[in-house]
Protein backbone atom coordinates (compact mmCIF):
# COMPACT_ATOMS: atom_id res chain seq x y z
CA UNK A 1 -49.27 -68.23 -77.26
CA UNK A 2 -46.10 -67.33 -79.11
CA UNK A 3 -46.78 -63.89 -80.47
CA UNK A 4 -45.41 -64.13 -84.00
CA UNK A 5 -47.61 -61.64 -85.82
CA UNK A 6 -47.12 -61.33 -89.54
CA UNK A 7 -47.49 -58.02 -91.31
CA UNK A 8 -48.94 -58.81 -94.71
CA UNK A 9 -50.47 -57.08 -97.65
CA UNK A 10 -53.93 -58.41 -98.66
CA UNK A 11 -53.57 -62.04 -99.65
CA UNK A 12 -54.99 -63.25 -102.95
CA UNK A 13 -57.35 -66.21 -102.57
CA UNK A 14 -55.43 -69.32 -103.60
CA UNK A 15 -55.93 -71.96 -100.95
CA UNK A 16 -59.50 -72.65 -99.91
CA UNK A 17 -58.21 -73.37 -96.41
CA UNK A 18 -57.23 -69.78 -95.61
CA UNK A 19 -59.46 -66.95 -94.38
CA UNK A 20 -60.06 -64.21 -96.89
CA UNK A 21 -58.35 -60.86 -96.55
CA UNK A 22 -55.67 -59.92 -94.06
CA UNK A 23 -54.00 -62.76 -92.16
CA UNK A 24 -52.89 -62.45 -88.55
CA UNK A 25 -50.88 -65.51 -87.60
CA UNK A 26 -49.91 -66.88 -84.22
CA UNK A 27 -48.00 -69.98 -83.12
CA UNK A 28 -49.54 -72.20 -80.46
CA UNK A 29 -47.47 -74.62 -78.38
CA UNK A 30 -48.36 -77.12 -75.69
CA UNK A 31 -47.97 -74.28 -73.19
CA UNK A 32 -50.52 -72.21 -75.13
CA UNK A 33 -52.97 -75.09 -74.86
CA UNK A 34 -52.34 -75.52 -71.14
CA UNK A 35 -52.90 -71.82 -70.57
CA UNK A 36 -55.93 -71.78 -72.89
CA UNK A 37 -54.62 -68.79 -74.81
CA UNK A 38 -55.66 -69.82 -78.33
CA UNK A 39 -59.23 -68.55 -77.94
CA UNK A 40 -57.98 -65.28 -76.43
CA UNK A 41 -55.64 -64.77 -79.36
CA UNK A 42 -58.45 -65.34 -81.85
CA UNK A 43 -60.62 -62.87 -79.95
CA UNK A 44 -57.83 -60.33 -80.52
CA UNK A 45 -57.73 -60.91 -84.28
CA UNK A 46 -55.59 -63.99 -84.96
CA UNK A 47 -57.16 -65.96 -87.81
CA UNK A 48 -54.42 -68.49 -88.57
CA UNK A 49 -53.18 -70.69 -85.72
CA UNK A 50 -50.00 -72.71 -86.35
CA UNK A 51 -49.52 -75.58 -83.92
CA UNK A 52 -45.86 -76.14 -83.10
CA UNK A 53 -44.44 -78.62 -83.55
CA UNK A 54 -45.05 -81.97 -85.20
CA UNK A 55 -42.03 -84.02 -86.20
CA UNK A 56 -41.77 -86.29 -89.23
CA UNK A 57 -39.72 -89.21 -87.99
CA UNK A 58 -38.94 -92.87 -88.47
CA UNK A 59 -39.83 -95.20 -85.62
CA UNK A 60 -37.56 -97.93 -84.29
CA UNK A 61 -38.52 -100.20 -87.17
CA UNK A 62 -37.97 -97.54 -89.83
CA UNK A 63 -41.64 -96.77 -90.36
CA UNK A 64 -42.63 -93.13 -90.96
CA UNK A 65 -44.87 -91.39 -88.47
CA UNK A 66 -45.99 -87.93 -87.38
CA UNK A 67 -45.06 -87.18 -83.76
CA UNK A 68 -46.78 -84.02 -82.41
CA UNK A 69 -45.27 -82.29 -79.39
CA UNK A 70 -48.69 -80.85 -78.48
CA UNK A 71 -51.90 -82.52 -77.34
CA UNK A 72 -53.96 -83.07 -80.48
CA UNK A 73 -57.23 -83.41 -78.56
CA UNK A 74 -56.54 -80.13 -76.76
CA UNK A 75 -55.80 -78.48 -80.11
CA UNK A 76 -59.09 -79.76 -81.54
CA UNK A 77 -61.02 -78.44 -78.54
CA UNK A 78 -59.30 -75.04 -78.66
CA UNK A 79 -60.01 -74.69 -82.37
CA UNK A 80 -63.66 -75.61 -81.96
CA UNK A 81 -64.08 -72.88 -79.38
CA UNK A 82 -61.98 -70.38 -81.34
CA UNK A 83 -64.04 -70.90 -84.50
CA UNK A 84 -67.10 -69.69 -82.66
CA UNK A 85 -65.49 -66.24 -83.04
CA UNK A 86 -64.93 -66.42 -86.79
CA UNK A 87 -63.08 -68.10 -89.66
CA UNK A 88 -59.85 -69.62 -88.32
CA UNK A 89 -57.38 -71.82 -90.21
CA UNK A 90 -55.15 -74.33 -88.43
CA UNK A 91 -51.71 -75.32 -89.69
CA UNK A 92 -49.21 -77.88 -88.48
CA UNK A 93 -45.59 -76.70 -88.15
CA UNK A 94 -42.50 -78.83 -88.69
CA UNK A 95 -39.09 -78.13 -87.19
CA UNK A 96 -38.30 -75.40 -84.70
CA UNK A 97 -34.95 -74.47 -83.16
CA UNK A 98 -33.17 -77.65 -82.03
CA UNK A 99 -35.98 -79.63 -83.68
CA UNK A 100 -35.34 -82.59 -85.98
CA UNK A 101 -35.43 -82.39 -89.75
CA UNK A 102 -37.34 -85.10 -91.65
CA UNK A 103 -35.27 -88.11 -92.64
CA UNK A 104 -34.25 -87.98 -96.29
CA UNK A 105 -34.47 -91.77 -96.42
CA UNK A 106 -38.02 -91.05 -97.58
CA UNK A 107 -38.99 -88.69 -100.36
CA UNK A 108 -40.98 -85.54 -99.82
CA UNK A 109 -43.93 -87.16 -101.60
CA UNK A 110 -43.79 -90.16 -99.23
CA UNK A 111 -43.65 -87.88 -96.18
CA UNK A 112 -46.63 -85.95 -97.51
CA UNK A 113 -48.61 -89.18 -97.86
CA UNK A 114 -47.70 -90.05 -94.26
CA UNK A 115 -48.76 -86.62 -92.97
CA UNK A 116 -52.00 -86.62 -95.00
CA UNK A 117 -52.98 -90.07 -93.69
CA UNK A 118 -52.33 -88.86 -90.13
CA UNK A 119 -54.32 -85.68 -90.70
CA UNK A 120 -57.16 -87.63 -92.33
CA UNK A 121 -57.27 -89.87 -89.25
CA UNK A 122 -57.77 -86.68 -87.23
CA UNK A 123 -60.74 -85.74 -89.37
CA UNK A 124 -58.76 -83.21 -91.41
CA UNK A 125 -57.92 -81.13 -88.35
CA UNK A 126 -55.17 -79.17 -90.10
CA UNK A 127 -55.71 -76.97 -93.15
CA UNK A 128 -52.06 -77.01 -94.13
CA UNK A 129 -48.45 -77.01 -93.04
CA UNK A 130 -45.73 -74.57 -92.04
CA UNK A 131 -42.03 -75.30 -92.63
CA UNK A 132 -39.91 -73.93 -89.79
CA UNK A 133 -36.76 -76.07 -90.11
CA UNK A 134 -33.95 -74.34 -88.24
CA UNK A 135 -30.53 -74.95 -86.74
CA UNK A 136 -29.28 -76.32 -83.44
CA UNK A 137 -27.36 -75.18 -80.36
CA UNK A 138 -24.95 -78.11 -80.80
CA UNK A 139 -22.56 -77.41 -83.71
CA UNK A 140 -22.16 -81.16 -84.24
CA UNK A 141 -25.91 -81.80 -84.65
CA UNK A 142 -27.06 -82.94 -88.11
CA UNK A 143 -29.63 -80.13 -88.19
CA UNK A 144 -26.95 -77.45 -88.37
CA UNK A 145 -27.46 -77.66 -92.15
CA UNK A 146 -30.32 -77.66 -94.60
CA UNK A 147 -28.77 -79.81 -97.29
CA UNK A 148 -29.83 -80.32 -100.90
CA UNK A 149 -31.72 -83.52 -100.10
CA UNK A 150 -33.72 -81.79 -97.36
CA UNK A 151 -34.47 -78.80 -99.59
CA UNK A 152 -35.76 -81.18 -102.25
CA UNK A 153 -37.85 -83.07 -99.66
CA UNK A 154 -39.51 -79.85 -98.48
CA UNK A 155 -40.13 -78.70 -102.04
CA UNK A 156 -41.66 -82.01 -103.15
CA UNK A 157 -43.85 -82.33 -100.03
CA UNK A 158 -45.03 -78.76 -100.50
CA UNK A 159 -45.91 -79.15 -104.17
CA UNK A 160 -47.98 -82.25 -103.44
CA UNK A 161 -49.74 -80.54 -100.53
CA UNK A 162 -50.46 -77.50 -102.68
CA UNK A 163 -51.92 -79.71 -105.40
CA UNK A 164 -54.35 -81.07 -102.79
CA UNK A 165 -55.41 -77.49 -101.87
CA UNK A 166 -53.67 -77.41 -98.51
CA UNK A 167 -52.14 -74.12 -97.37
CA UNK A 168 -48.33 -74.17 -97.38
CA UNK A 169 -46.29 -71.66 -95.38
CA UNK A 170 -42.52 -71.19 -95.22
CA UNK A 171 -40.97 -69.49 -92.18
CA UNK A 172 -37.29 -68.74 -92.77
CA UNK A 173 -35.20 -66.78 -90.32
CA UNK A 174 -34.04 -63.55 -91.95
CA UNK A 175 -30.57 -64.89 -92.73
CA UNK A 176 -32.12 -68.00 -94.33
CA UNK A 177 -33.72 -65.80 -97.04
CA UNK A 178 -31.59 -62.68 -97.22
CA UNK A 179 -32.17 -60.22 -100.06
CA UNK A 180 -29.11 -58.22 -98.96
CA UNK A 181 -26.63 -60.97 -99.85
CA UNK A 182 -26.11 -63.42 -102.75
CA UNK A 183 -24.19 -65.80 -100.47
CA UNK A 184 -25.47 -69.37 -100.20
CA UNK A 185 -24.53 -72.23 -97.91
CA UNK A 186 -26.30 -75.31 -96.63
CA UNK A 187 -24.82 -74.66 -93.19
CA UNK A 188 -27.01 -72.91 -90.62
CA UNK A 189 -24.15 -72.25 -88.19
CA UNK A 190 -22.45 -69.21 -89.74
CA UNK A 191 -21.59 -65.89 -88.12
CA UNK A 192 -24.10 -63.10 -88.93
CA UNK A 193 -23.28 -60.93 -91.94
CA UNK A 194 -24.49 -57.72 -90.28
CA UNK A 195 -21.61 -55.61 -88.95
CA UNK A 196 -22.02 -56.26 -85.25
CA UNK A 197 -19.09 -55.40 -83.01
CA UNK A 198 -18.08 -56.19 -79.47
CA UNK A 199 -19.15 -52.80 -78.14
CA UNK A 200 -22.76 -53.31 -79.16
CA UNK A 201 -23.10 -57.03 -78.43
CA UNK A 202 -21.37 -57.50 -75.06
CA UNK A 203 -18.47 -59.52 -76.39
CA UNK A 204 -19.55 -60.57 -79.88
CA UNK A 205 -17.76 -61.48 -82.11
CA UNK A 206 -15.07 -62.64 -79.68
CA UNK A 207 -17.62 -64.88 -77.96
CA UNK A 208 -19.09 -65.85 -81.33
CA UNK A 209 -22.68 -66.33 -82.43
CA UNK A 210 -22.54 -69.09 -85.07
CA UNK A 211 -26.26 -69.48 -85.73
CA UNK A 212 -26.92 -67.58 -88.94
CA UNK A 213 -27.80 -68.97 -92.34
CA UNK A 214 -26.74 -68.09 -95.86
CA UNK A 215 -29.93 -68.17 -97.94
CA UNK A 216 -30.56 -71.87 -97.29
CA UNK A 217 -34.29 -71.43 -97.91
CA UNK A 218 -33.61 -69.93 -101.33
CA UNK A 219 -32.88 -73.48 -102.48
CA UNK A 220 -36.35 -74.56 -101.29
CA UNK A 221 -38.07 -71.69 -103.10
CA UNK A 222 -36.04 -72.34 -106.24
CA UNK A 223 -36.92 -76.06 -106.28
CA UNK A 224 -40.61 -75.67 -105.43
CA UNK A 225 -41.40 -72.41 -107.20
CA UNK A 226 -42.61 -69.43 -105.22
CA UNK A 227 -46.20 -70.11 -106.34
CA UNK A 228 -46.19 -73.25 -104.18
CA UNK A 229 -46.20 -71.17 -101.00
CA UNK A 230 -49.23 -69.24 -99.82
CA UNK A 231 -47.11 -67.30 -97.36
CA UNK A 232 -43.37 -66.86 -96.84
CA UNK A 233 -42.86 -65.18 -93.49
CA UNK A 234 -39.36 -63.83 -92.92
CA UNK A 235 -38.62 -63.94 -89.19
CA UNK A 236 -37.02 -60.63 -88.26
CA UNK A 237 -36.57 -61.65 -84.61
CA UNK A 238 -33.67 -63.98 -85.42
CA UNK A 239 -30.69 -63.43 -83.09
CA UNK A 240 -28.31 -60.72 -84.36
CA UNK A 241 -30.36 -60.32 -87.52
CA UNK A 242 -29.96 -57.55 -90.07
CA UNK A 243 -33.26 -56.12 -88.85
CA UNK A 244 -32.03 -55.97 -85.27
CA UNK A 245 -28.75 -54.35 -86.31
CA UNK A 246 -30.46 -51.78 -88.52
CA UNK A 247 -32.99 -50.75 -85.88
CA UNK A 248 -30.78 -50.86 -82.76
CA UNK A 249 -27.32 -49.91 -84.03
CA UNK A 250 -28.22 -48.13 -87.25
CA UNK A 251 -31.17 -46.19 -85.85
CA UNK A 252 -33.60 -47.09 -88.63
CA UNK A 253 -37.29 -47.19 -87.83
CA UNK A 254 -38.84 -50.65 -87.99
CA UNK A 255 -41.45 -49.42 -90.48
CA UNK A 256 -38.76 -48.09 -92.85
CA UNK A 257 -36.72 -51.29 -92.53
CA UNK A 258 -39.70 -53.54 -93.24
CA UNK A 259 -40.74 -51.47 -96.26
CA UNK A 260 -37.21 -51.59 -97.71
CA UNK A 261 -36.90 -55.33 -97.05
CA UNK A 262 -40.27 -55.98 -98.71
CA UNK A 263 -39.24 -54.03 -101.80
CA UNK A 264 -35.93 -55.91 -102.04
CA UNK A 265 -37.59 -59.32 -101.70
CA UNK A 266 -40.34 -58.43 -104.17
CA UNK A 267 -38.13 -57.10 -106.95
CA UNK A 268 -35.90 -60.18 -106.74
CA UNK A 269 -32.33 -60.77 -105.65
CA UNK A 270 -29.51 -63.03 -106.87
CA UNK A 271 -28.39 -66.09 -104.91
CA UNK A 272 -25.34 -68.17 -105.76
CA UNK A 273 -27.09 -71.53 -105.61
CA UNK A 274 -25.36 -74.77 -106.61
CA UNK A 275 -25.32 -74.88 -110.39
CA UNK A 276 -25.28 -71.13 -110.83
CA UNK A 277 -26.66 -67.78 -109.76
CA UNK A 278 -30.46 -67.58 -109.69
CA UNK A 279 -32.91 -64.77 -109.01
CA UNK A 280 -35.31 -65.29 -106.10
CA UNK A 281 -38.35 -63.04 -105.80
CA UNK A 282 -41.17 -63.09 -103.25
CA UNK A 283 -44.20 -61.15 -104.51
CA UNK A 284 -45.95 -58.94 -101.95
CA UNK A 285 -49.11 -61.05 -101.82
CA UNK A 286 -47.04 -64.02 -100.61
CA UNK A 287 -44.76 -62.11 -98.23
CA UNK A 288 -45.01 -61.51 -94.50
CA UNK A 289 -42.68 -60.65 -91.65
CA UNK A 290 -42.53 -62.33 -88.26
CA UNK A 291 -42.30 -60.35 -85.03
CA UNK A 292 -41.85 -62.05 -81.66
CA UNK A 293 -43.19 -61.23 -78.19
CA UNK A 294 -45.64 -58.59 -79.22
């Protein structure tokens, strides 16, 4: 099971789908199901399992569908056994690195209706959704940007899901929601803003690492309203992230870095969004941080 554990202050009860109190979140993939690690993770405290990934796509005739990359029956079985150990919520994640973004030929509301019908057919297996739209290794791929239409799609889907009492999570890489910079771009294939140099990165920047964002998820939060999201988990394990630079090159402790980042996100920070500068703030009860491989 992918070990993304989110450090979070006590969560206020908003969505009926979520366990009360502290949330410990883990991502489950098809490999997790093959290795039967979901139950073990729950035994060790995980109480929100996010199944990665399901893609929102158009079929050959242009009809919308949900295409999971994991075995739904295996997920149902794992959850049934995991819930014998306590209250566990299950979410469905969209995106992933190199993963497709939903087609903007349909609105966010239409995609929500498609997903809800699919989930209803599964007996309401999933308690909500997690947005994990990211970039791509190929600089020519269409998913090397999170454009205005996609941001609107995510916002509209999320608001409709929230209105139906589903849990809605947002999982931006650190550079996709960066309180240390007002810069904004739809592109997800920028060089990192942290001051990496060749001596510390074995050739970067000469070799280049064009996989960073510029507050692309700020547009989603601005369109949807922060109250739409039960949890916004900033992924600190992004390649060449500010967190990595601060803790490996700068010598900061991870605890100090996380505390400072949480304060900056909570008090609000300006972003130069299209149409003008806007303040984005993530209150502590909706904020988490993602840590990989541990």
